[in-house]
CSV table of C-alpha atoms in Angstrom, one decimal:
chain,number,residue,atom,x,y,z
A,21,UNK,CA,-84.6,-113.2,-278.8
A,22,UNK,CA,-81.0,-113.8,-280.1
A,23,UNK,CA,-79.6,-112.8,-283.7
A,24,UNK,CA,-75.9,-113.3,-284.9
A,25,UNK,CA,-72.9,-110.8,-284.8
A,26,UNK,CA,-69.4,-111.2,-287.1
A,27,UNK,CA,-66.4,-110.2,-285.1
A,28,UNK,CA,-62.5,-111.1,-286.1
A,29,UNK,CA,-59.9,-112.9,-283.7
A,30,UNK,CA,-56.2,-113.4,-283.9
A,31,UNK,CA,-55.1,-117.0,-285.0
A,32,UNK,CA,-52.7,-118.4,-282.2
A,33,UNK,CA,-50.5,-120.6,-284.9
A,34,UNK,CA,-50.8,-119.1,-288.5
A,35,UNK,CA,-49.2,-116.2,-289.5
A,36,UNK,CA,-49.1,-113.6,-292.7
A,37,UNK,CA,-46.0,-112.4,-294.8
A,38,UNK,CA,-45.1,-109.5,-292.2
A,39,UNK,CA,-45.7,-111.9,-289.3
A,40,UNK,CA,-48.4,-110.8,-287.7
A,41,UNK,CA,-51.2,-112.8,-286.6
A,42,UNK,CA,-53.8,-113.8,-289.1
A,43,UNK,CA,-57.7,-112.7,-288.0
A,44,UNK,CA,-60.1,-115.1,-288.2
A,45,UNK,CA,-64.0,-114.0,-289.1
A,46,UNK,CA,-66.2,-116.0,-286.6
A,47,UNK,CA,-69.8,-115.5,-285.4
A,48,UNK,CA,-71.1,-115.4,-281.9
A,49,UNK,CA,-74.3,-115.2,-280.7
A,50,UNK,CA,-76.2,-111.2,-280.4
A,51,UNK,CA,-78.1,-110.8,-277.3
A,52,UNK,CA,-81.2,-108.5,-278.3
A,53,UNK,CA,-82.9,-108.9,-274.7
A,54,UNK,CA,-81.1,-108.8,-271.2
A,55,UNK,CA,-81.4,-112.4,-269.9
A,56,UNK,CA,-81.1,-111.3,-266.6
A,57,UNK,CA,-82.8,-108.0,-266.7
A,58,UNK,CA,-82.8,-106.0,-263.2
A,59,UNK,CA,-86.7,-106.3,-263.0
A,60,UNK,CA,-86.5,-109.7,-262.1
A,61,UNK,CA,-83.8,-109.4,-259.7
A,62,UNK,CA,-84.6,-109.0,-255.6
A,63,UNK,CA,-84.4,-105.1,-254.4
A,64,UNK,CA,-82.1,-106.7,-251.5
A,65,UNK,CA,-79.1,-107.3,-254.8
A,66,UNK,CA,-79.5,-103.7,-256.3
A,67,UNK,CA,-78.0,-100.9,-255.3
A,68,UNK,CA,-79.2,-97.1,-256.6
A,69,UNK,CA,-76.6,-97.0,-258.7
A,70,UNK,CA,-77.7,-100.2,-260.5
A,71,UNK,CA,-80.9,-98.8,-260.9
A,72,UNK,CA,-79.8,-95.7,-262.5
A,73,UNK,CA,-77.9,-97.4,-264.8
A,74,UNK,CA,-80.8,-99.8,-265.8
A,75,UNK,CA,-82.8,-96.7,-266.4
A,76,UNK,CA,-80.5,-95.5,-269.0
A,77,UNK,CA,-80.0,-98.5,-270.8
A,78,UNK,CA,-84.0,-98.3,-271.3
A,79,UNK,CA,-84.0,-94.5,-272.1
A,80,UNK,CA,-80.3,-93.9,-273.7
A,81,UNK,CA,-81.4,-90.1,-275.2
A,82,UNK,CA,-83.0,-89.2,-271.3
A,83,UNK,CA,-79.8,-87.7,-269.7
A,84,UNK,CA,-81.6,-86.8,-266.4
A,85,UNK,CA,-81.4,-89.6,-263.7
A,86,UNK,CA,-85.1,-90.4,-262.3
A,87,UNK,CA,-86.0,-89.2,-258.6
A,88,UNK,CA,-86.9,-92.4,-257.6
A,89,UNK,CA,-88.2,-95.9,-258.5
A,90,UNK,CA,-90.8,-98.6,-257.4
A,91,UNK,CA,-89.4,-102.1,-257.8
A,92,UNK,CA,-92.4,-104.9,-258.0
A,93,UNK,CA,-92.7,-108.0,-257.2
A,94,UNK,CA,-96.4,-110.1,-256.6
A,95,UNK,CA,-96.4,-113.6,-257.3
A,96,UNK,CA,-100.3,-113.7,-255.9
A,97,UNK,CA,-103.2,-113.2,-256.8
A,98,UNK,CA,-101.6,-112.8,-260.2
A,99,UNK,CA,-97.9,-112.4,-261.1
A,100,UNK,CA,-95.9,-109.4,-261.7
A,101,UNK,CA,-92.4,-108.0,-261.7
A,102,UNK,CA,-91.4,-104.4,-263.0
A,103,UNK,CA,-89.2,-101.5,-262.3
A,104,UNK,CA,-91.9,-97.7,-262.4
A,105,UNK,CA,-89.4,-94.5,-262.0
A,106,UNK,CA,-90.6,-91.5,-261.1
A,107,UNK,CA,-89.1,-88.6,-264.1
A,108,UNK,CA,-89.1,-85.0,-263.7
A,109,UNK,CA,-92.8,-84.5,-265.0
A,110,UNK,CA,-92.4,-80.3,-263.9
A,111,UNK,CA,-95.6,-78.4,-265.9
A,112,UNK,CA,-96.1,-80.5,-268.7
A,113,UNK,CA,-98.4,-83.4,-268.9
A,114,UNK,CA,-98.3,-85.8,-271.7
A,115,UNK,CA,-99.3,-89.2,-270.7
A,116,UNK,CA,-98.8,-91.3,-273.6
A,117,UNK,CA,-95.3,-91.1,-274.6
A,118,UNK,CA,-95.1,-95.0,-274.3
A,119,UNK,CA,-92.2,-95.0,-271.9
A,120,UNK,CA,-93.9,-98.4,-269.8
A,121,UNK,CA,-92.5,-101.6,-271.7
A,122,UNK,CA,-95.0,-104.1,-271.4
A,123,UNK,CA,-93.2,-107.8,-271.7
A,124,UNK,CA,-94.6,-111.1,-270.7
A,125,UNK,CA,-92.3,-113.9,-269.1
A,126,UNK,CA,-89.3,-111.6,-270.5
A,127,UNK,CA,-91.1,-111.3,-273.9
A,128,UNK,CA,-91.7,-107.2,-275.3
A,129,UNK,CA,-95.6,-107.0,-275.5
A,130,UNK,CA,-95.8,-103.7,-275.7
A,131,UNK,CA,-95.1,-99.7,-275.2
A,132,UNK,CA,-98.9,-98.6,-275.5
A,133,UNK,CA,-100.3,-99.5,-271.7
A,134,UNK,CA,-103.3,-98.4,-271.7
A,135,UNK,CA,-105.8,-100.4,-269.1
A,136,UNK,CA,-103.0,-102.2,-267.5
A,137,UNK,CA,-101.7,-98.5,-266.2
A,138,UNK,CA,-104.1,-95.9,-265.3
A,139,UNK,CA,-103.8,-93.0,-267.4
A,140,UNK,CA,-102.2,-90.7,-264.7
A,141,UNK,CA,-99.7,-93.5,-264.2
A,142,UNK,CA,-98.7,-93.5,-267.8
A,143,UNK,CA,-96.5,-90.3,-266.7
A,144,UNK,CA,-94.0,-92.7,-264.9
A,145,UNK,CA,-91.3,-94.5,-267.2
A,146,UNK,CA,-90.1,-98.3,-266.5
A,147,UNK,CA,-91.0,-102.1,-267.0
A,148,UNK,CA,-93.6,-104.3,-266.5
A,149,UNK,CA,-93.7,-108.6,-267.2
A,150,UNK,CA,-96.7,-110.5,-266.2
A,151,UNK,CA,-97.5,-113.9,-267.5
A,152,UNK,CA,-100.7,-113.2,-266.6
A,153,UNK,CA,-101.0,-110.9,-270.0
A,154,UNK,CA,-100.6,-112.6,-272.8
A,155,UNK,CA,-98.8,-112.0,-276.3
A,156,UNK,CA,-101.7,-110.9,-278.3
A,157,UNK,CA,-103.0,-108.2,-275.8
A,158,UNK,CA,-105.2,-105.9,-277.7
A,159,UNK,CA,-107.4,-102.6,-275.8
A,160,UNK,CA,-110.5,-104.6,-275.8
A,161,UNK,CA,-109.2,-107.6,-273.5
A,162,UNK,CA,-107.0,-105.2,-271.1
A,163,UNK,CA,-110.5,-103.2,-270.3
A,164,UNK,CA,-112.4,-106.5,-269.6
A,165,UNK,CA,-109.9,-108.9,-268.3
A,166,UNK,CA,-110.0,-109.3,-264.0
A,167,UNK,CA,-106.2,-109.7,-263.8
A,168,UNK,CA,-105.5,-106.9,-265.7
A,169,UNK,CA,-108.1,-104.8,-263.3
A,170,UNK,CA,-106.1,-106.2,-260.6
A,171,UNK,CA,-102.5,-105.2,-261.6
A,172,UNK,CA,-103.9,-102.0,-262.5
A,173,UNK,CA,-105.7,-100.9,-258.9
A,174,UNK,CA,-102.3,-102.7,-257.3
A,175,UNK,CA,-99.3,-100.5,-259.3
A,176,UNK,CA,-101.7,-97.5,-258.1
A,177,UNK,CA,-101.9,-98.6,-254.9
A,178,UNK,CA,-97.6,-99.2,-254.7
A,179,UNK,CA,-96.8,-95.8,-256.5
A,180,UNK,CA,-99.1,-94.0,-253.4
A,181,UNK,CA,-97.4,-96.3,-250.2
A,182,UNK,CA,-93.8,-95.2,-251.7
A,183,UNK,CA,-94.6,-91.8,-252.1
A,184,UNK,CA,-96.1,-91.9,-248.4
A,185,UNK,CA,-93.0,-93.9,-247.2
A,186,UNK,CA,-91.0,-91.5,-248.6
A,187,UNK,CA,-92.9,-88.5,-247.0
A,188,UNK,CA,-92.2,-90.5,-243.8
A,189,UNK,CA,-89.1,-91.3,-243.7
A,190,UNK,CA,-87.8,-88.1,-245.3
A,191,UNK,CA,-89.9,-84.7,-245.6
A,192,UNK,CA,-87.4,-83.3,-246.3
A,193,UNK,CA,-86.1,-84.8,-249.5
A,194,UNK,CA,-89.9,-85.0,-250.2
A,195,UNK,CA,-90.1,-81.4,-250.4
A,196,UNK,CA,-87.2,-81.0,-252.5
A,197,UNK,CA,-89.1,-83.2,-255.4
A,198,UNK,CA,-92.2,-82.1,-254.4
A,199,UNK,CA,-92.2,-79.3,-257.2
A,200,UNK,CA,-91.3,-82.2,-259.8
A,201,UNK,CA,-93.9,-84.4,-259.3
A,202,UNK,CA,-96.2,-82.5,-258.0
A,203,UNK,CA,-98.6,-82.4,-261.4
A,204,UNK,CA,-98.0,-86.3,-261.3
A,205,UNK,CA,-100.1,-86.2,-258.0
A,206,UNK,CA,-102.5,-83.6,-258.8
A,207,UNK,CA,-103.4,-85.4,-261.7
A,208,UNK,CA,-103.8,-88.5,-259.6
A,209,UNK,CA,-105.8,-87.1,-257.4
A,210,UNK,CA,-108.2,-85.6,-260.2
A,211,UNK,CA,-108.1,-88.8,-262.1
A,212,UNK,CA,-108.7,-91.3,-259.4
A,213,UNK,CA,-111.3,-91.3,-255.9
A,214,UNK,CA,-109.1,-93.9,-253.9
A,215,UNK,CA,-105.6,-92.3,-254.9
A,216,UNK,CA,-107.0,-89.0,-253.8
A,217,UNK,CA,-107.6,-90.5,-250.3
A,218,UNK,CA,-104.4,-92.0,-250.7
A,219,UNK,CA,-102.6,-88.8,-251.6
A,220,UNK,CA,-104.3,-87.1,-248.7
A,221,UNK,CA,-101.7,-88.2,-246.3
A,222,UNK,CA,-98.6,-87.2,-248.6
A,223,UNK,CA,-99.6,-84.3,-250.6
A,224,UNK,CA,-98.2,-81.0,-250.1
A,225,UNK,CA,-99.0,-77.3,-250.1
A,226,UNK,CA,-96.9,-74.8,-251.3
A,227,UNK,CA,-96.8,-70.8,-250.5
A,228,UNK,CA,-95.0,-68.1,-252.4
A,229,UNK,CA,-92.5,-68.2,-249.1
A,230,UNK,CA,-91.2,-71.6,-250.9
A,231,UNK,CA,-92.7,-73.0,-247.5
A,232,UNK,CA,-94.8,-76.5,-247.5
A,233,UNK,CA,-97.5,-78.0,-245.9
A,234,UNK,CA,-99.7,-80.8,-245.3
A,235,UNK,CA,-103.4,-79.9,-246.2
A,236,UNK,CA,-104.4,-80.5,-242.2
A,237,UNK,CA,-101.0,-78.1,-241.2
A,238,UNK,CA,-102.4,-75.7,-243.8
A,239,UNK,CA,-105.8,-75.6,-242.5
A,240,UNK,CA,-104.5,-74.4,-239.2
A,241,UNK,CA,-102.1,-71.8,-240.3
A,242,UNK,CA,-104.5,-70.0,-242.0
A,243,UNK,CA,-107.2,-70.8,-239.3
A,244,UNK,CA,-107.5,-67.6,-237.3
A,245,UNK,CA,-106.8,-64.7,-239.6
A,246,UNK,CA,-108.3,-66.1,-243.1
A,247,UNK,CA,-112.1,-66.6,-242.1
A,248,UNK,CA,-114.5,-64.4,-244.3
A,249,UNK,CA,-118.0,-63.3,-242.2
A,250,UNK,CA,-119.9,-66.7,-243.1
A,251,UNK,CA,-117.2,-68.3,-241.4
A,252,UNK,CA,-115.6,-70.1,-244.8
A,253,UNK,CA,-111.9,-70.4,-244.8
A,254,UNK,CA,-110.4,-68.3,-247.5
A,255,UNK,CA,-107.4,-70.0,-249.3
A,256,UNK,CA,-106.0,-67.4,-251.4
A,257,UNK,CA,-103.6,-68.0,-253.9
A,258,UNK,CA,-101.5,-67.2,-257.1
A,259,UNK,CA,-100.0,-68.3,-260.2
A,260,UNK,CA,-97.3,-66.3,-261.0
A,261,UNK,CA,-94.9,-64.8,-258.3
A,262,UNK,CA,-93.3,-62.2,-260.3
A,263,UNK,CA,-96.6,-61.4,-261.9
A,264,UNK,CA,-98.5,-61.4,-258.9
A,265,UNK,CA,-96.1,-59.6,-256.4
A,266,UNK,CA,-97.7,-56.4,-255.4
A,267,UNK,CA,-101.2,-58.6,-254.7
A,268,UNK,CA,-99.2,-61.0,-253.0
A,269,UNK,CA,-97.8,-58.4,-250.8
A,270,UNK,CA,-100.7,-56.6,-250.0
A,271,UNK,CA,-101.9,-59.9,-248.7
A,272,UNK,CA,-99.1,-60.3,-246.4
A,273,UNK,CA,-99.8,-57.0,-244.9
A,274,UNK,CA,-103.0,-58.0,-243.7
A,275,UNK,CA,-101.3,-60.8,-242.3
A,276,UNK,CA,-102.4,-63.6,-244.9
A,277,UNK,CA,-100.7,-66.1,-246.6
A,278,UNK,CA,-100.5,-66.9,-249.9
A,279,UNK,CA,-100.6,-70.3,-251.8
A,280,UNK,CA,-98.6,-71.2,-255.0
A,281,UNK,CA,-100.4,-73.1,-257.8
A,282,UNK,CA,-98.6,-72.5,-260.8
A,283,UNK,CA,-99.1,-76.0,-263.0
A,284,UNK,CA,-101.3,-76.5,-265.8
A,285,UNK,CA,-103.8,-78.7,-264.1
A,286,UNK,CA,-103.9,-76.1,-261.2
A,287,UNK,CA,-107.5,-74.6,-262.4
A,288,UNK,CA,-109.2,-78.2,-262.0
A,289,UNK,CA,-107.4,-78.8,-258.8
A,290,UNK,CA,-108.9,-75.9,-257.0
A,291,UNK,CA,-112.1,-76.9,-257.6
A,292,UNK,CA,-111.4,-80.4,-256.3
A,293,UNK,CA,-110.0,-79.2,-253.5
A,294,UNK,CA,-113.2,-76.6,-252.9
A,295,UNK,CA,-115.3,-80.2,-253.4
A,296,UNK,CA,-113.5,-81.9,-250.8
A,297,UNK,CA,-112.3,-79.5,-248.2
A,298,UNK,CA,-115.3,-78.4,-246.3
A,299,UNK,CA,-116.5,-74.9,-245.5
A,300,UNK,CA,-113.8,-73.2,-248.0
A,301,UNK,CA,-112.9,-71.2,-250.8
A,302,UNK,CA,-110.3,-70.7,-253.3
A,303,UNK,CA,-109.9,-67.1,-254.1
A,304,UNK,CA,-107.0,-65.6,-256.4
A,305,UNK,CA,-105.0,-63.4,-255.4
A,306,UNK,CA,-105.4,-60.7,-257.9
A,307,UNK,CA,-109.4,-61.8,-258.2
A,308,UNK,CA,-110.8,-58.0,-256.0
A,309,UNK,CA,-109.1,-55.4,-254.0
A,310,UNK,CA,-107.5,-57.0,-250.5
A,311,UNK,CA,-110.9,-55.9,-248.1
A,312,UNK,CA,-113.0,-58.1,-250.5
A,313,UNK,CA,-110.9,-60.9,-250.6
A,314,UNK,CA,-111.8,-61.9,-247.2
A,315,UNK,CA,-114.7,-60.1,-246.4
A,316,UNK,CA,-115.4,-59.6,-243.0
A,317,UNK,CA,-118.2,-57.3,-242.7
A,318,UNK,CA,-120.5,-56.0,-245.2
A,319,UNK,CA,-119.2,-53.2,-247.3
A,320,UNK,CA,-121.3,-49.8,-247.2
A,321,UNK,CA,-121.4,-49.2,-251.1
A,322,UNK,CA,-121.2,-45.8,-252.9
A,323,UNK,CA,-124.6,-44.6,-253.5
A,324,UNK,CA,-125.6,-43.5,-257.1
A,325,UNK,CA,-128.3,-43.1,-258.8
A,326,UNK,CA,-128.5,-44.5,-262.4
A,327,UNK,CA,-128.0,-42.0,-264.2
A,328,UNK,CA,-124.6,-41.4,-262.7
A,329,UNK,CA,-123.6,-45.1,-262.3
A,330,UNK,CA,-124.2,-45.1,-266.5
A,331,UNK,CA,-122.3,-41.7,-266.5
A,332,UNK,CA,-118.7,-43.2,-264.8
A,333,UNK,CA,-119.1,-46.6,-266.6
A,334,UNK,CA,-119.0,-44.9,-270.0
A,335,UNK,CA,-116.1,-42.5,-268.3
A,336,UNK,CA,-114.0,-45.2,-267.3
A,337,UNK,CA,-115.0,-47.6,-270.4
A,338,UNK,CA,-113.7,-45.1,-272.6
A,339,UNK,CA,-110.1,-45.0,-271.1
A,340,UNK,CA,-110.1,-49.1,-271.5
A,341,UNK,CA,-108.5,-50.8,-274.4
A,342,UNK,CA,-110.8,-52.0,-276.9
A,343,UNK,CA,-112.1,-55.8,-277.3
A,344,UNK,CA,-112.7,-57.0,-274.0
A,345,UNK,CA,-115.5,-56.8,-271.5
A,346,UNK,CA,-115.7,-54.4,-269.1
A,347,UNK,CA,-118.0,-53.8,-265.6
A,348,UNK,CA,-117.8,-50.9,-263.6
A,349,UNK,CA,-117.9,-51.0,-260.2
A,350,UNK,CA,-118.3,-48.3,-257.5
A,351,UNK,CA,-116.3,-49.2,-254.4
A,352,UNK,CA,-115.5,-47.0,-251.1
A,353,UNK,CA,-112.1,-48.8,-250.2
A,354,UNK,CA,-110.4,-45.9,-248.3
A,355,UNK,CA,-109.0,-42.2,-249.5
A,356,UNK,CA,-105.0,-43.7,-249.5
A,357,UNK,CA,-106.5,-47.0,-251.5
A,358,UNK,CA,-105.9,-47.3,-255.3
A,359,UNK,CA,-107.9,-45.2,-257.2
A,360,UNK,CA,-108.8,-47.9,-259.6
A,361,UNK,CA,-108.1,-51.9,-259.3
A,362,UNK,CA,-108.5,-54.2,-262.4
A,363,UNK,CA,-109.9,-58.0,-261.6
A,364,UNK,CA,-111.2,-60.8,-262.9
A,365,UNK,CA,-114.3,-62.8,-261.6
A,366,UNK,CA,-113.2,-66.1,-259.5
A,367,UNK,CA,-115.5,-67.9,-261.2
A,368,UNK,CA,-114.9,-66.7,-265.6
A,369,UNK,CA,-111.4,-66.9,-265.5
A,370,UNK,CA,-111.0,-70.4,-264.0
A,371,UNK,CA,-113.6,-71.6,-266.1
A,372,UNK,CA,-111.5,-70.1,-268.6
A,373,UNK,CA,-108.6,-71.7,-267.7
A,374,UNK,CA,-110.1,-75.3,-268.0
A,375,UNK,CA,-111.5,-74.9,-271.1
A,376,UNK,CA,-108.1,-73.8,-272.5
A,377,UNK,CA,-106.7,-77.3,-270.7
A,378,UNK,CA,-109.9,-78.6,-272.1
A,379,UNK,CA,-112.8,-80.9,-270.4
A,380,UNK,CA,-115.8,-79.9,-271.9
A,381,UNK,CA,-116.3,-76.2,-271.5
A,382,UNK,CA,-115.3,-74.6,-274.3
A,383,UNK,CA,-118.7,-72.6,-273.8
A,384,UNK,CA,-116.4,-70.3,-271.4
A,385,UNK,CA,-113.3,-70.8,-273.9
A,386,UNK,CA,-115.1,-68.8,-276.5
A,387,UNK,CA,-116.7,-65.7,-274.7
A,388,UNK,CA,-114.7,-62.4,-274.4
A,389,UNK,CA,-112.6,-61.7,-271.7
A,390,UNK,CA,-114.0,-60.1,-268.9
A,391,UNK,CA,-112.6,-57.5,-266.2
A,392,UNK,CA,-114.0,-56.0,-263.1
A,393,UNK,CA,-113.1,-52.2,-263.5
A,394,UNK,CA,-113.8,-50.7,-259.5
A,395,UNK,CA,-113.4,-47.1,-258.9
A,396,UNK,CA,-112.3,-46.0,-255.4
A,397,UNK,CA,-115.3,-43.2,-254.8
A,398,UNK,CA,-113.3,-42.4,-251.7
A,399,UNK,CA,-110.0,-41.6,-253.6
A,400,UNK,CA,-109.4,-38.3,-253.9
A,401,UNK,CA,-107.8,-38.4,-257.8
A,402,UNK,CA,-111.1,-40.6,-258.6
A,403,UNK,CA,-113.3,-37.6,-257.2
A,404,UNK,CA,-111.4,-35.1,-259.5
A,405,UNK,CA,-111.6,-37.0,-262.4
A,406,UNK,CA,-115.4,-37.4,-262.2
A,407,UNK,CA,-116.1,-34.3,-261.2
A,408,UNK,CA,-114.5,-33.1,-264.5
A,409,UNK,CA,-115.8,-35.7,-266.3
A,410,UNK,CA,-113.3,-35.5,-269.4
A,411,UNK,CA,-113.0,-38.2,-271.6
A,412,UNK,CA,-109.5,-37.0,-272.6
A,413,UNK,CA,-108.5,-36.4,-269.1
A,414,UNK,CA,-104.5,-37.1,-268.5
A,415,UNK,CA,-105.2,-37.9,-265.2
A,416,UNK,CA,-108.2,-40.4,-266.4
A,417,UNK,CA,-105.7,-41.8,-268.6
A,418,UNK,CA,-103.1,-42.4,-265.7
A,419,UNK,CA,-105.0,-43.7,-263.5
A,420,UNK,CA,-106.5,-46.8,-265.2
A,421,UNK,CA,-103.4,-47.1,-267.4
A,422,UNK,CA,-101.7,-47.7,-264.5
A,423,UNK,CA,-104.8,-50.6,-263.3
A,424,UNK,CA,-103.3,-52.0,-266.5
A,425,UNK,CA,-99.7,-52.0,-266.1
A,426,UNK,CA,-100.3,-53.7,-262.9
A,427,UNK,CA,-102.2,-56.5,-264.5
A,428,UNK,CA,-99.7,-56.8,-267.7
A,429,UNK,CA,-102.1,-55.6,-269.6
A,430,UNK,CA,-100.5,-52.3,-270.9
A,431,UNK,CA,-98.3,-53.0,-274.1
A,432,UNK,CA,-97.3,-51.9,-276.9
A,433,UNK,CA,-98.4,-48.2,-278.4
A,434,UNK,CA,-100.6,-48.0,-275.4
A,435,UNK,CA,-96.9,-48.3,-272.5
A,436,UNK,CA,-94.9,-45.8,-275.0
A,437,UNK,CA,-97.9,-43.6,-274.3
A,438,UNK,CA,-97.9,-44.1,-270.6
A,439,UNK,CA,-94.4,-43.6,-270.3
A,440,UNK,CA,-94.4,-40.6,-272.1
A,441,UNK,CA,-97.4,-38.9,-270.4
A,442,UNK,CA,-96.0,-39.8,-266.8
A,443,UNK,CA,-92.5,-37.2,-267.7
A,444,UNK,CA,-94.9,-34.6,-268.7
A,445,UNK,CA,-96.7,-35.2,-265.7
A,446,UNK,CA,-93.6,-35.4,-263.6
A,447,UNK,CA,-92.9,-32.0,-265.2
C-alpha cells in the first residue's frame, strides 16, 4: 500500500530577489509497508542487530530489546514466513495484547491471532505472512481450516526446538532468561500435552540458592534425604524468599532444599507437575512445622481427652484475630521447638490460589481463610500457659502473636501492641 508525500527541492537554474535558490513543491511516492520486510529475508543475510532493529520499527513505544527470536520459513505443506520474539513476559500473563501481525503475501490481515497461534503463544510478539490465509479471515474459518491447524501445531513445535537448541548450546545464557520466560513455558506446558513433553527436555527448576535444574537433575538431588515414610518424594517449596526465610532455613538445617515458584501460574503448575511426576508431592514450605513436612515415622500425638482438647482450642482461639478460621492442633514437636506454629493446609490454600487466578473454583475463592493453629504440648511456655489457663495471659498473648508476626499476619493495632508488651516483658 503506497500514499503520496509533499516535500520541497531547490531549483538548479531559477533564482529569487536575494539569490537564493527557488524550492520547488513536488510529490513522491509514501511507502506505508516495507517492501522488503526482514521476514521474508534468509536468516543467513541478518545479523542480531538487524533483528533488533526490525523489532523496534514494529513496537516503536517497547524500549526493551527481545531475548531472542524465531525466524520462519516453510514453503511445504503450506507456506509461511514470520519473525516470533521472545519479550520479557516476567509475572504477568496477558495473552491478547495483539502484538502478532497477521499479513498475507505482504498484505496486514490482522493483530487478533487467535487459532492461527495457540493461546500461550499469543505471549510472544512478531510477524506472520501466509498465502495460505486469506484476506477475509474471520474466528470461524481459523478454527476449522486444516492449514491453519497445521501452521498452528508447526510455530508450537519451532518456538519448543529453539528454546531446546538454546538450552543446548548455551545453559548458561538459558539460565540467565530462564526467570523471564519462564511463565511463558509454564503456561505452555499447562496449556498444551505435546509442548509439555516438549518442554520436558528444556525446562528448568529453580531453588531459593538461585541454583537450576533439569526436572531429572532435580529428582536426584533431592533423592536421598527428601523421601517421607511411604516412600513419596517431597518437593518442598516457596513463594516468597523474604517472606518465607526462617521456614526456608529451617529446611536447610535438616539438610533439604528448597524450590522457588514465585509466578502467578505457579499454584496450577504444581499440580501438573504432582500429575506427571510419579510417586511425589508438592508441599510448601511454611504448609506444617519442619518434622511433618517430610514425615518419616509416625508422630506419637499428645493425648487429651475432649474435654481438654475443647478447653486449649477455645484458649488459643481467643488470642487469634477475628474473621478467619481456626483449628487447633496438639502436637509434641520437642521442648526447644516453637511453642506455637501457624500453617495453612496444602490442599485450601492452593485451591485458593487458583480460584483467585481463576479456572473454575471459585467454590474455594469464597470460603474463609483457614489456619492450622499447633501447640507444642512439649514446650515448656505452652505447659505454663495452659496450666494457668488465662485468657488475658501476656504470655498467651506472646506467644501466638508472635505465630503471627512470623506469618505477616500481625499488623496494625494488633504489632503496636506486640511491640509494646515485649519492653514490658523485657523489663
Amino acid at each position: 500500500r503506497f500514499g503520496e508525500e509533499t516535500y520541497w527541492e531547490d531549483s538548479e537554474t531559477e533564482k529569487d530577489e536575494q539569490g537564493n535558490p527557488k524550492r520547488d513543491e513536488k510529490k513522491r511516492p509514501r511507502i506505508i509497508n516495507n517492501t522488503d520486510p526482514a521476514w521474508k529475508k534468509t536468516p543467513a543475510n541478518l545479523t542480531d542487530e538487524d533483528y533488533r532493529k526490525f523489532y523496534h520499527e514494529l513496537y516503536p513505544m517497547n524500549f526493551e530489546d527481545p531475548l531472542f527470536q524465531i525466524h520462519l520459513n516453510v514453503d511445504y505443506p503450506f507456506n509461511l514466513t514470520g519473525i516470533l520474539y521472545f519479550p520479557k513476559v516476567k509475572r504477568t500473563v496477558d495473552p491478547k495484547q495483539n502484538k502478532i501481525q497477521l499479513y498475507c503475501n505482504q498484505v496486514f490481515v490482522t493483530d487478533s491471532v487467535e487459532g492461527v497461534v495457540p493461546e500461550y503463544l499469543m505471549l510472544l510478539h512478531g510477524v506472520l505472512d501466509s498465502p495460505d490465509i486469506p484476506l477475509n479471515v474471520s474466528r470461524s474459518y481459523l478454527q476449522s481450516d486444516s492449514n491453519v491447524k497445521k501452521i498452528s501445531s508447526h510455530i508450537s513445535k519451532k518456538v519448543a526446538d529453539k528454546l531446546e537448541e538454546i538450552f543446548k548450546n548455551n545453559r548458561e545464557d538459558f539460565e540467565k532468561k530462564w526467570d523471564d520466560i519462564k511463565i511463558f513455558i509454564e503456561y505452555g506446558m499447562l496449556s498444551d500435552e505435546k509442548f509439555f513433553d516438549r518442554a520436558g527436555k528444556f525446562s528448568l527448576l529453580k531453588n531459593t540458592e538461585d541454583k537450576y535444574f533439569t526436572f531429572g537433575e532435580y529428582k536426584e538431588k533431592i533423592q536421598i534425604l527428601q523421601k517421607d515414610k511411604d516412600g513419596k518424594l517431597v518437593y518442598l517449596y516457596a513463594t516468597n524468599k523474604e517472606e518465607q526465610y526462617s521456614y526456608i532455613a529451617k529446611a536447610k538445617e535438616k539438610g533439604y532444599d528448597v524450590l522457588l515458584l514465585d509466578t502467578i501460574l505457579d499454584s496450577h503448575y504444581v499440580n501438573l507437575l504432582e500429575s506427571k511426576i510419579e510417586n511425589s508431592r508438592f508441599v510448601r514450605v511454611d504448609s506444617d512445622s519442619i518434622e511433618n513436612l517430610i514425615p518419616k515415622e509416625e508422630k506419637v500425638k499428645p493425648e487429651l481427652s475432649e474435654e481438654k482438647q475443647k478447653e486449649l482450642e477455645e484458649l488459643f482461639k481467643s488470642a487469634l484475630p477475628q474473621g478467619n478460621e481456626y483449628m487447633v492442633e496438639a502436637q509434641n514437636l520437642g521442648e526447644n521447638a516453637e511453642p506455637v506454629l501457624i500453617t495453612q493446609s496444602e490442599f485450601m490454600r492452593r485451591y485458593r490460589e487458583m480460584s483467585a487466578l481463576g479456572g473454575g473454583l471459585n467454590f474455594y475463592g469464597e470460603m474463609p481463610a483457614s489456619y492450622n493453629i499447633i501447640v507444642n504440648m512439649e514446650s515448656p511456655l505452652v505447659q505454663k500457659i495452659v496450666e494457668s489457663g488465662d485468657k488475658e495471659s501476656a504470655l498467651l498473648r506472646q506467644v501466638t502473636d508472635l505465630a503471627l508476626l512470623s506469618n505477616g499476619m500481625l499488623k496494625g493495632k494488633a504489632l503496636a501492641d506486640f511491640i509494646a508488651r515485649s519492653r514490658e516483658l523485657l523489663k
